[in-house]
mmCIF file of C-alpha atoms in Angstrom:
data_model
loop_
_atom_site.group_PDB
_atom_site.id
_atom_site.type_symbol
_atom_site.label_atom_id
_atom_site.label_comp_id
_atom_site.label_asym_id
_atom_site.label_seq_id
_atom_site.Cartn_x
_atom_site.Cartn_y
_atom_site.Cartn_z
ATOM 1 C CA MET A 1 -75.919 -42.991 -66.554
ATOM 2 C CA ARG A 2 -76.792 -46.695 -66.778
ATOM 3 C CA LYS A 3 -73.114 -47.659 -66.526
ATOM 4 C CA LEU A 4 -72.777 -45.454 -63.473
ATOM 5 C CA LYS A 5 -75.792 -47.039 -61.826
ATOM 6 C CA LEU A 6 -74.547 -50.545 -62.541
ATOM 7 C CA GLY A 7 -71.159 -49.583 -61.194
ATOM 8 C CA SER A 8 -72.776 -48.155 -58.103
ATOM 9 C CA LEU A 9 -74.819 -51.313 -57.580
ATOM 10 C CA ALA A 10 -71.734 -53.458 -57.954
ATOM 11 C CA MET A 11 -69.879 -51.271 -55.505
ATOM 12 C CA CYS A 12 -72.734 -51.506 -53.018
ATOM 13 C CA SER A 13 -72.663 -55.298 -53.286
ATOM 14 C CA LEU A 14 -68.948 -55.321 -52.653
ATOM 15 C CA LEU A 15 -69.355 -52.997 -49.690
ATOM 16 C CA ALA A 16 -72.048 -55.230 -48.260
ATOM 17 C CA LEU A 17 -69.746 -58.225 -48.523
ATOM 18 C CA ALA A 18 -66.927 -56.288 -46.918
ATOM 19 C CA ALA A 19 -69.216 -55.187 -44.099
ATOM 20 C CA CYS A 20 -70.109 -58.798 -43.385
ATOM 21 C CA SER A 21 -66.501 -59.872 -43.270
ATOM 22 C CA SER A 22 -65.431 -56.887 -41.169
ATOM 23 C CA GLU A 23 -67.320 -58.312 -38.219
ATOM 24 C CA SER A 24 -64.544 -60.878 -37.874
ATOM 25 C CA LEU A 25 -61.636 -59.194 -39.655
ATOM 26 C CA ALA A 26 -59.317 -56.526 -38.305
ATOM 27 C CA GLN A 27 -58.806 -54.171 -41.225
ATOM 28 C CA GLY A 28 -56.757 -51.084 -41.851
ATOM 29 C CA GLY A 29 -57.686 -48.100 -43.929
ATOM 30 C CA THR A 30 -57.213 -50.026 -47.192
ATOM 31 C CA GLY A 31 -59.547 -52.850 -46.147
ATOM 32 C CA GLU A 32 -56.705 -55.342 -46.141
ATOM 33 C CA GLN A 33 -56.252 -57.828 -43.335
ATOM 34 C CA ILE A 34 -53.784 -56.569 -40.758
ATOM 35 C CA ARG A 35 -50.454 -58.359 -40.402
ATOM 36 C CA ILE A 36 -48.864 -57.834 -36.995
ATOM 37 C CA GLY A 37 -45.242 -58.559 -36.149
ATOM 38 C CA PHE A 38 -44.326 -59.974 -32.755
ATOM 39 C CA ALA A 39 -40.664 -59.505 -31.804
ATOM 40 C CA VAL A 40 -40.284 -61.622 -28.678
ATOM 41 C CA SER A 41 -37.216 -61.733 -26.433
ATOM 42 C CA THR A 42 -37.252 -65.543 -26.179
ATOM 43 C CA LEU A 43 -39.590 -68.484 -26.561
ATOM 44 C CA ASP A 44 -37.435 -70.663 -24.322
ATOM 45 C CA ASN A 45 -39.743 -69.783 -21.456
ATOM 46 C CA PRO A 46 -43.342 -70.949 -20.853
ATOM 47 C CA PHE A 47 -44.358 -67.416 -19.888
ATOM 48 C CA PHE A 48 -43.576 -66.061 -23.346
ATOM 49 C CA GLN A 49 -45.091 -69.121 -24.974
ATOM 50 C CA GLU A 50 -48.339 -68.296 -23.173
ATOM 51 C CA MET A 51 -48.002 -64.665 -24.242
ATOM 52 C CA LYS A 52 -47.515 -65.744 -27.860
ATOM 53 C CA ASP A 53 -50.581 -67.969 -27.607
ATOM 54 C CA GLY A 54 -52.577 -65.025 -26.248
ATOM 55 C CA ILE A 55 -51.400 -62.805 -29.084
ATOM 56 C CA GLU A 56 -52.221 -65.377 -31.753
ATOM 57 C CA LYS A 57 -55.617 -66.151 -30.262
ATOM 58 C CA ALA A 58 -56.601 -62.482 -30.003
ATOM 59 C CA ALA A 59 -55.337 -61.792 -33.530
ATOM 60 C CA ALA A 60 -57.326 -64.738 -34.920
ATOM 61 C CA GLU A 61 -60.482 -63.457 -33.238
ATOM 62 C CA LEU A 62 -59.919 -60.065 -34.859
ATOM 63 C CA GLY A 63 -59.059 -61.614 -38.214
ATOM 64 C CA ALA A 64 -55.446 -60.443 -38.066
ATOM 65 C CA SER A 65 -52.348 -62.541 -38.742
ATOM 66 C CA VAL A 66 -49.119 -62.635 -36.718
ATOM 67 C CA VAL A 67 -45.489 -62.971 -37.792
ATOM 68 C CA VAL A 68 -43.396 -64.150 -34.824
ATOM 69 C CA LEU A 69 -39.632 -63.590 -34.635
ATOM 70 C CA ASN A 70 -37.605 -64.900 -31.683
ATOM 71 C CA ALA A 71 -34.530 -62.876 -30.651
ATOM 72 C CA VAL A 72 -33.209 -65.626 -28.339
ATOM 73 C CA ASN A 73 -32.387 -62.944 -25.737
ATOM 74 C CA ASP A 74 -30.086 -60.977 -28.070
ATOM 75 C CA ALA A 75 -30.934 -57.266 -28.219
ATOM 76 C CA ASP A 76 -28.959 -56.620 -31.426
ATOM 77 C CA THR A 77 -30.729 -59.493 -33.139
ATOM 78 C CA GLN A 78 -34.063 -58.111 -32.011
ATOM 79 C CA VAL A 79 -33.400 -54.708 -33.560
ATOM 80 C CA LYS A 80 -32.534 -56.422 -36.852
ATOM 81 C CA GLN A 81 -35.708 -58.477 -36.622
ATOM 82 C CA VAL A 82 -37.811 -55.354 -36.182
ATOM 83 C CA ARG A 83 -36.242 -54.006 -39.378
ATOM 84 C CA THR A 84 -37.071 -57.307 -41.095
ATOM 85 C CA LEU A 85 -40.691 -56.997 -39.984
ATOM 86 C CA THR A 86 -40.964 -53.489 -41.428
ATOM 87 C CA GLU A 87 -39.505 -54.748 -44.707
ATOM 88 C CA GLN A 88 -42.192 -57.435 -44.704
ATOM 89 C CA HIS A 89 -44.746 -54.606 -44.535
ATOM 90 C CA VAL A 90 -46.443 -55.564 -41.301
ATOM 91 C CA ARG A 91 -48.928 -52.914 -40.218
ATOM 92 C CA ALA A 92 -47.933 -52.898 -36.531
ATOM 93 C CA ILE A 93 -45.249 -54.462 -34.339
ATOM 94 C CA ILE A 94 -45.538 -55.793 -30.800
ATOM 95 C CA ILE A 95 -42.153 -55.997 -29.100
ATOM 96 C CA ASN A 96 -41.166 -57.704 -25.871
ATOM 97 C CA PRO A 97 -37.773 -55.998 -25.455
ATOM 98 C CA VAL A 98 -34.714 -58.078 -24.635
ATOM 99 C CA ASP A 99 -33.108 -55.061 -22.989
ATOM 100 C CA SER A 100 -34.876 -51.829 -22.097
ATOM 101 C CA THR A 101 -31.915 -49.743 -23.300
ATOM 102 C CA ARG A 102 -30.217 -51.793 -26.022
ATOM 103 C CA SER A 103 -33.536 -52.509 -27.758
ATOM 104 C CA ALA A 104 -34.218 -48.760 -28.116
ATOM 105 C CA PRO A 105 -33.001 -48.516 -31.761
ATOM 106 C CA ALA A 106 -35.992 -50.695 -32.677
ATOM 107 C CA VAL A 107 -38.215 -47.715 -31.931
ATOM 108 C CA ASP A 108 -36.367 -45.585 -34.505
ATOM 109 C CA VAL A 109 -36.569 -48.377 -37.073
ATOM 110 C CA ALA A 110 -40.329 -48.719 -36.647
ATOM 111 C CA GLU A 111 -40.868 -44.960 -36.592
ATOM 112 C CA SER A 112 -38.913 -44.480 -39.836
ATOM 113 C CA ALA A 113 -41.107 -47.102 -41.488
ATOM 114 C CA LEU A 114 -44.260 -45.455 -40.055
ATOM 115 C CA VAL A 115 -45.152 -48.690 -38.255
ATOM 116 C CA PRO A 116 -46.759 -48.297 -34.793
ATOM 117 C CA LEU A 117 -44.848 -50.099 -32.062
ATOM 118 C CA VAL A 118 -46.434 -51.584 -28.941
ATOM 119 C CA THR A 119 -44.278 -52.830 -26.060
ATOM 120 C CA VAL A 120 -45.505 -55.740 -23.959
ATOM 121 C CA ASP A 121 -44.372 -56.918 -20.501
ATOM 122 C CA ARG A 122 -41.221 -54.764 -20.640
ATOM 123 C CA THR A 123 -40.732 -51.130 -21.590
ATOM 124 C CA ILE A 124 -38.076 -49.327 -23.649
ATOM 125 C CA ASN A 125 -36.224 -46.541 -21.858
ATOM 126 C CA GLY A 126 -36.435 -42.992 -23.142
ATOM 127 C CA SER A 127 -38.574 -43.861 -26.157
ATOM 128 C CA GLU A 128 -42.115 -43.010 -27.129
ATOM 129 C CA VAL A 129 -44.164 -45.886 -28.506
ATOM 130 C CA ALA A 130 -47.802 -46.205 -29.481
ATOM 131 C CA SER A 131 -48.680 -48.125 -26.312
ATOM 132 C CA GLU A 132 -47.018 -49.819 -23.346
ATOM 133 C CA VAL A 133 -48.805 -52.944 -22.115
ATOM 134 C CA ALA A 134 -47.356 -54.273 -18.879
ATOM 135 C CA SER A 135 -47.983 -55.382 -15.351
ATOM 136 C CA ASP A 136 -46.967 -53.177 -12.449
ATOM 137 C CA ASN A 137 -43.664 -54.932 -11.815
ATOM 138 C CA VAL A 138 -42.760 -52.684 -8.894
ATOM 139 C CA GLN A 139 -45.994 -53.556 -7.143
ATOM 140 C CA GLY A 140 -45.460 -57.215 -8.010
ATOM 141 C CA GLY A 141 -41.964 -57.185 -6.513
ATOM 142 C CA ALA A 142 -43.309 -55.658 -3.311
ATOM 143 C CA LEU A 143 -46.062 -58.281 -3.123
ATOM 144 C CA ALA A 144 -43.444 -61.006 -3.622
ATOM 145 C CA ALA A 145 -41.409 -59.666 -0.687
ATOM 146 C CA ILE A 146 -44.497 -59.649 1.523
ATOM 147 C CA ALA A 147 -45.364 -63.207 0.475
ATOM 148 C CA LEU A 148 -41.811 -64.400 1.159
ATOM 149 C CA GLY A 149 -41.796 -62.615 4.510
ATOM 150 C CA ARG A 150 -44.928 -64.506 5.485
ATOM 151 C CA ALA A 151 -43.397 -67.846 4.520
ATOM 152 C CA ALA A 152 -39.849 -67.373 5.809
ATOM 153 C CA THR A 153 -37.808 -65.467 8.380
ATOM 154 C CA GLY A 154 -34.085 -64.808 8.126
ATOM 155 C CA GLU A 155 -31.609 -64.843 5.261
ATOM 156 C CA VAL A 156 -32.917 -64.954 1.699
ATOM 157 C CA VAL A 157 -31.551 -64.950 -1.832
ATOM 158 C CA HIS A 158 -32.715 -62.780 -4.721
ATOM 159 C CA LEU A 159 -32.259 -64.374 -8.154
ATOM 160 C CA ARG A 160 -32.345 -61.560 -10.679
ATOM 161 C CA GLY A 161 -33.308 -61.653 -14.357
ATOM 162 C CA VAL A 162 -31.529 -60.253 -17.396
ATOM 163 C CA THR A 163 -29.469 -57.158 -16.598
ATOM 164 C CA GLY A 164 -31.044 -54.091 -18.172
ATOM 165 C CA ALA A 165 -34.527 -55.529 -18.646
ATOM 166 C CA SER A 166 -37.172 -53.261 -17.127
ATOM 167 C CA ALA A 167 -38.815 -56.271 -15.476
ATOM 168 C CA THR A 168 -35.554 -57.034 -13.655
ATOM 169 C CA VAL A 169 -35.094 -53.450 -12.499
ATOM 170 C CA ASP A 170 -38.705 -52.878 -11.446
ATOM 171 C CA ARG A 171 -39.242 -56.201 -9.703
ATOM 172 C CA GLY A 172 -36.007 -55.716 -7.806
ATOM 173 C CA ALA A 173 -36.988 -52.205 -6.733
ATOM 174 C CA GLY A 174 -40.386 -53.408 -5.578
ATOM 175 C CA PHE A 175 -38.851 -56.318 -3.696
ATOM 176 C CA GLU A 176 -36.546 -53.978 -1.793
ATOM 177 C CA GLN A 177 -39.529 -51.814 -0.856
ATOM 178 C CA GLY A 178 -41.623 -54.769 0.259
ATOM 179 C CA MET A 179 -38.880 -56.156 2.498
ATOM 180 C CA ASN A 180 -39.344 -53.211 4.833
ATOM 181 C CA SER A 181 -42.478 -54.867 6.198
ATOM 182 C CA GLY A 182 -41.012 -58.306 6.956
ATOM 183 C CA GLY A 183 -38.318 -60.182 8.840
ATOM 184 C CA ILE A 184 -36.204 -61.208 5.862
ATOM 185 C CA LYS A 185 -32.743 -60.048 4.866
ATOM 186 C CA VAL A 186 -31.168 -60.452 1.434
ATOM 187 C CA VAL A 187 -27.697 -61.968 1.749
ATOM 188 C CA ALA A 188 -27.108 -62.626 -1.953
ATOM 189 C CA ARG A 189 -28.292 -61.066 -5.181
ATOM 190 C CA GLN A 190 -27.219 -62.863 -8.331
ATOM 191 C CA ASN A 191 -28.339 -62.799 -11.937
ATOM 192 C CA ALA A 192 -29.669 -66.003 -13.431
ATOM 193 C CA ASP A 193 -30.967 -64.333 -16.616
ATOM 194 C CA PHE A 194 -34.571 -65.609 -16.289
ATOM 195 C CA SER A 195 -33.181 -69.112 -17.039
ATOM 196 C CA ARG A 196 -34.101 -72.266 -15.128
ATOM 197 C CA ALA A 197 -30.790 -73.961 -15.940
ATOM 198 C CA ARG A 198 -28.817 -70.886 -14.923
ATOM 199 C CA ALA A 199 -30.785 -70.583 -11.671
ATOM 200 C CA LEU A 200 -30.103 -74.235 -10.858
ATOM 201 C CA SER A 201 -26.374 -73.609 -11.211
ATOM 202 C CA VAL A 202 -26.371 -70.309 -9.307
ATOM 203 C CA MET A 203 -28.494 -71.668 -6.458
ATOM 204 C CA THR A 204 -26.375 -74.806 -6.153
ATOM 205 C CA ASN A 205 -23.270 -72.658 -5.704
ATOM 206 C CA LEU A 206 -24.982 -70.368 -3.184
ATOM 207 C CA LEU A 207 -26.082 -73.307 -1.059
ATOM 208 C CA ARG A 208 -22.493 -74.508 -0.811
ATOM 209 C CA GLY A 209 -21.469 -71.271 0.842
ATOM 210 C CA ASN A 210 -24.487 -70.627 3.057
ATOM 211 C CA THR A 211 -26.514 -73.208 4.958
ATOM 212 C CA ARG A 212 -28.628 -70.535 6.677
ATOM 213 C CA ILE A 213 -30.672 -69.562 3.608
ATOM 214 C CA LYS A 214 -34.375 -69.640 4.466
ATOM 215 C CA GLY A 215 -35.948 -68.133 1.385
ATOM 216 C CA VAL A 216 -35.580 -67.322 -2.311
ATOM 217 C CA PHE A 217 -37.236 -64.712 -4.466
ATOM 218 C CA ALA A 218 -36.774 -65.222 -8.187
ATOM 219 C CA ASP A 219 -37.670 -62.563 -10.755
ATOM 220 C CA ASN A 220 -39.547 -65.208 -12.753
ATOM 221 C CA ASP A 221 -41.003 -68.670 -12.288
ATOM 222 C CA GLU A 222 -38.375 -70.342 -14.450
ATOM 223 C CA MET A 223 -35.626 -69.266 -12.055
ATOM 224 C CA ALA A 224 -37.801 -70.192 -9.078
ATOM 225 C CA LEU A 225 -38.197 -73.701 -10.508
ATOM 226 C CA GLY A 226 -34.431 -73.887 -11.033
ATOM 227 C CA ALA A 227 -33.893 -72.911 -7.404
ATOM 228 C CA ILE A 228 -36.371 -75.571 -6.290
ATOM 229 C CA ALA A 229 -34.442 -78.177 -8.274
ATOM 230 C CA ALA A 230 -31.227 -77.112 -6.523
ATOM 231 C CA LEU A 231 -32.882 -77.206 -3.097
ATOM 232 C CA GLY A 232 -34.260 -80.696 -3.534
ATOM 233 C CA ALA A 233 -35.991 -81.942 -0.379
ATOM 234 C CA LYS A 234 -35.397 -78.580 1.349
ATOM 235 C CA ALA A 235 -37.796 -76.776 -0.988
ATOM 236 C CA GLY A 236 -40.989 -75.865 0.829
ATOM 237 C CA LYS A 237 -39.721 -77.235 4.143
ATOM 238 C CA ASP A 238 -36.458 -75.585 5.143
ATOM 239 C CA VAL A 239 -36.354 -73.019 2.337
ATOM 240 C CA HIS A 240 -39.370 -71.192 0.887
ATOM 241 C CA VAL A 241 -39.433 -69.987 -2.712
ATOM 242 C CA VAL A 242 -41.470 -67.220 -4.329
ATOM 243 C CA GLY A 243 -41.570 -66.745 -8.085
ATOM 244 C CA PHE A 244 -43.063 -64.282 -10.538
ATOM 245 C CA ASP A 245 -45.172 -64.826 -13.691
ATOM 246 C CA GLY A 246 -47.883 -67.330 -12.853
ATOM 247 C CA THR A 247 -46.983 -70.179 -15.214
ATOM 248 C CA ARG A 248 -48.637 -73.595 -15.175
ATOM 249 C CA GLU A 249 -45.510 -75.260 -13.781
ATOM 250 C CA ALA A 250 -45.375 -72.732 -10.965
ATOM 251 C CA PHE A 251 -48.970 -73.533 -10.080
ATOM 252 C CA ALA A 252 -48.073 -77.233 -10.008
ATOM 253 C CA ALA A 253 -45.133 -76.482 -7.683
ATOM 254 C CA ILE A 254 -47.410 -74.494 -5.368
ATOM 255 C CA GLU A 255 -49.838 -77.389 -5.282
ATOM 256 C CA ALA A 256 -46.962 -79.775 -4.508
ATOM 257 C CA GLY A 257 -45.777 -77.503 -1.692
ATOM 258 C CA THR A 258 -42.307 -76.810 -3.117
ATOM 259 C CA MET A 259 -43.148 -73.184 -4.036
ATOM 260 C CA ALA A 260 -44.726 -70.870 -1.479
ATOM 261 C CA ALA A 261 -46.195 -68.365 -3.942
ATOM 262 C CA THR A 262 -45.896 -66.684 -7.298
ATOM 263 C CA VAL A 263 -46.978 -63.282 -8.542
ATOM 264 C CA ALA A 264 -49.311 -64.010 -11.455
ATOM 265 C CA GLN A 265 -48.906 -61.707 -14.424
ATOM 266 C CA GLN A 266 -51.465 -63.243 -16.796
ATOM 267 C CA PRO A 267 -49.278 -63.511 -19.920
ATOM 268 C CA GLY A 268 -52.176 -64.435 -22.194
ATOM 269 C CA LEU A 269 -54.028 -61.285 -21.160
ATOM 270 C CA LEU A 270 -50.891 -59.186 -21.721
ATOM 271 C CA GLY A 271 -50.720 -60.552 -25.258
ATOM 272 C CA ARG A 272 -54.407 -59.900 -25.914
ATOM 273 C CA LYS A 273 -54.205 -56.290 -24.717
ATOM 274 C CA ALA A 274 -51.133 -55.699 -26.885
ATOM 275 C CA VAL A 275 -52.975 -56.948 -29.988
ATOM 276 C CA GLU A 276 -55.984 -54.767 -29.206
ATOM 277 C CA GLN A 277 -53.811 -51.652 -29.027
ATOM 278 C CA ALA A 278 -51.873 -52.603 -32.167
ATOM 279 C CA VAL A 279 -55.089 -53.012 -34.162
ATOM 280 C CA LYS A 280 -56.416 -49.685 -32.886
ATOM 281 C CA ALA A 281 -53.185 -47.961 -33.922
ATOM 282 C CA VAL A 282 -53.448 -49.356 -37.454
ATOM 283 C CA ARG A 283 -57.085 -48.303 -37.741
ATOM 284 C CA GLY A 284 -56.268 -44.785 -36.594
ATOM 285 C CA GLU A 285 -58.393 -45.191 -33.485
ATOM 286 C CA ARG A 286 -57.513 -43.783 -30.098
ATOM 287 C CA VAL A 287 -54.779 -45.878 -28.475
ATOM 288 C CA GLN A 288 -54.305 -46.213 -24.730
ATOM 289 C CA ARG A 289 -50.761 -45.055 -24.012
ATOM 290 C CA VAL A 290 -50.300 -47.225 -20.921
ATOM 291 C CA VAL A 291 -52.255 -50.409 -20.275
ATOM 292 C CA ASP A 292 -51.864 -51.939 -16.812
ATOM 293 C CA VAL A 293 -52.632 -55.634 -16.412
ATOM 294 C CA PRO A 294 -53.215 -56.498 -12.730
ATOM 295 C CA VAL A 295 -50.824 -58.740 -10.796
ATOM 296 C CA LYS A 296 -52.037 -61.133 -8.116
ATOM 297 C CA VAL A 297 -50.281 -63.260 -5.515
ATOM 298 C CA VAL A 298 -51.049 -66.957 -5.916
ATOM 299 C CA THR A 299 -50.677 -69.331 -2.968
ATOM 300 C CA LYS A 300 -52.108 -72.743 -2.189
ATOM 301 C CA ASP A 301 -55.068 -70.978 -0.541
ATOM 302 C CA ASN A 302 -56.301 -69.332 -3.757
ATOM 303 C CA LEU A 303 -54.701 -71.571 -6.393
ATOM 304 C CA ALA A 304 -58.060 -72.964 -7.534
ATOM 305 C CA GLU A 305 -59.103 -69.495 -8.732
ATOM 306 C CA PHE A 306 -56.241 -69.450 -11.264
ATOM 307 C CA ARG A 307 -56.800 -72.945 -12.572
ATOM 308 C CA LYS A 308 -60.342 -72.401 -13.811
#
């Protein structure tokens, strides 16, 4: 009996210590610290850098750790990286899909390993995941069209993101809907793959063939900044540009007058919400299947609100 009591006392002491640490540690059923994998489409974009920062900050606050793998915009590589994460025994995976269709095998990989998968910013077509954390990209596209219609009248260009990415599809659909309320007409739609350098090249070529362009909508801020570079002195004067994401450089361009507006997605908040759902899934708590993070139009009039 004495051994049992001593054992019980020791166990109580250990439990007390664990209870103290659990206030700051995200723990699974075994009491071990949670390791979360983050399979990101690319880090060659400030938006995803901010998302990564949000994920790492939220994980640190919950006591979790994060393993980050960068697919460099290759869907096949991303699927392999998800497999690598499961082999490293992470407890949950957050994925920002390169392609909403080609990244689908990653869901099967995670499911076979019994690892909950949370998508962030983009969804995966035809697949069921633990949680989808994203902005309403259709609404954001519509808001972008309205903002561009207020800034410009006449012929505009739509610079599209990566083919197959849900953000590209949804923002484009929303933009088409929003154009119904304004006096703009799309005369060119070209992919620039969410890349600033690619957008600079595409926009330069478009300007050679059309001097009547009055506006540009880009599916992300990086492409918007590339278009601004191509426009030079025309940006903000003869041609008005609207982006999407809400990055720091976009805010600087709005302040400088070269960008009319951007649709702010709050990448850090997207990352935080994804971590929260991942931790809940590991703990066996109720997970929110769809988490909507609000989008907001940022112009020079309300820029100060987003720079606090």
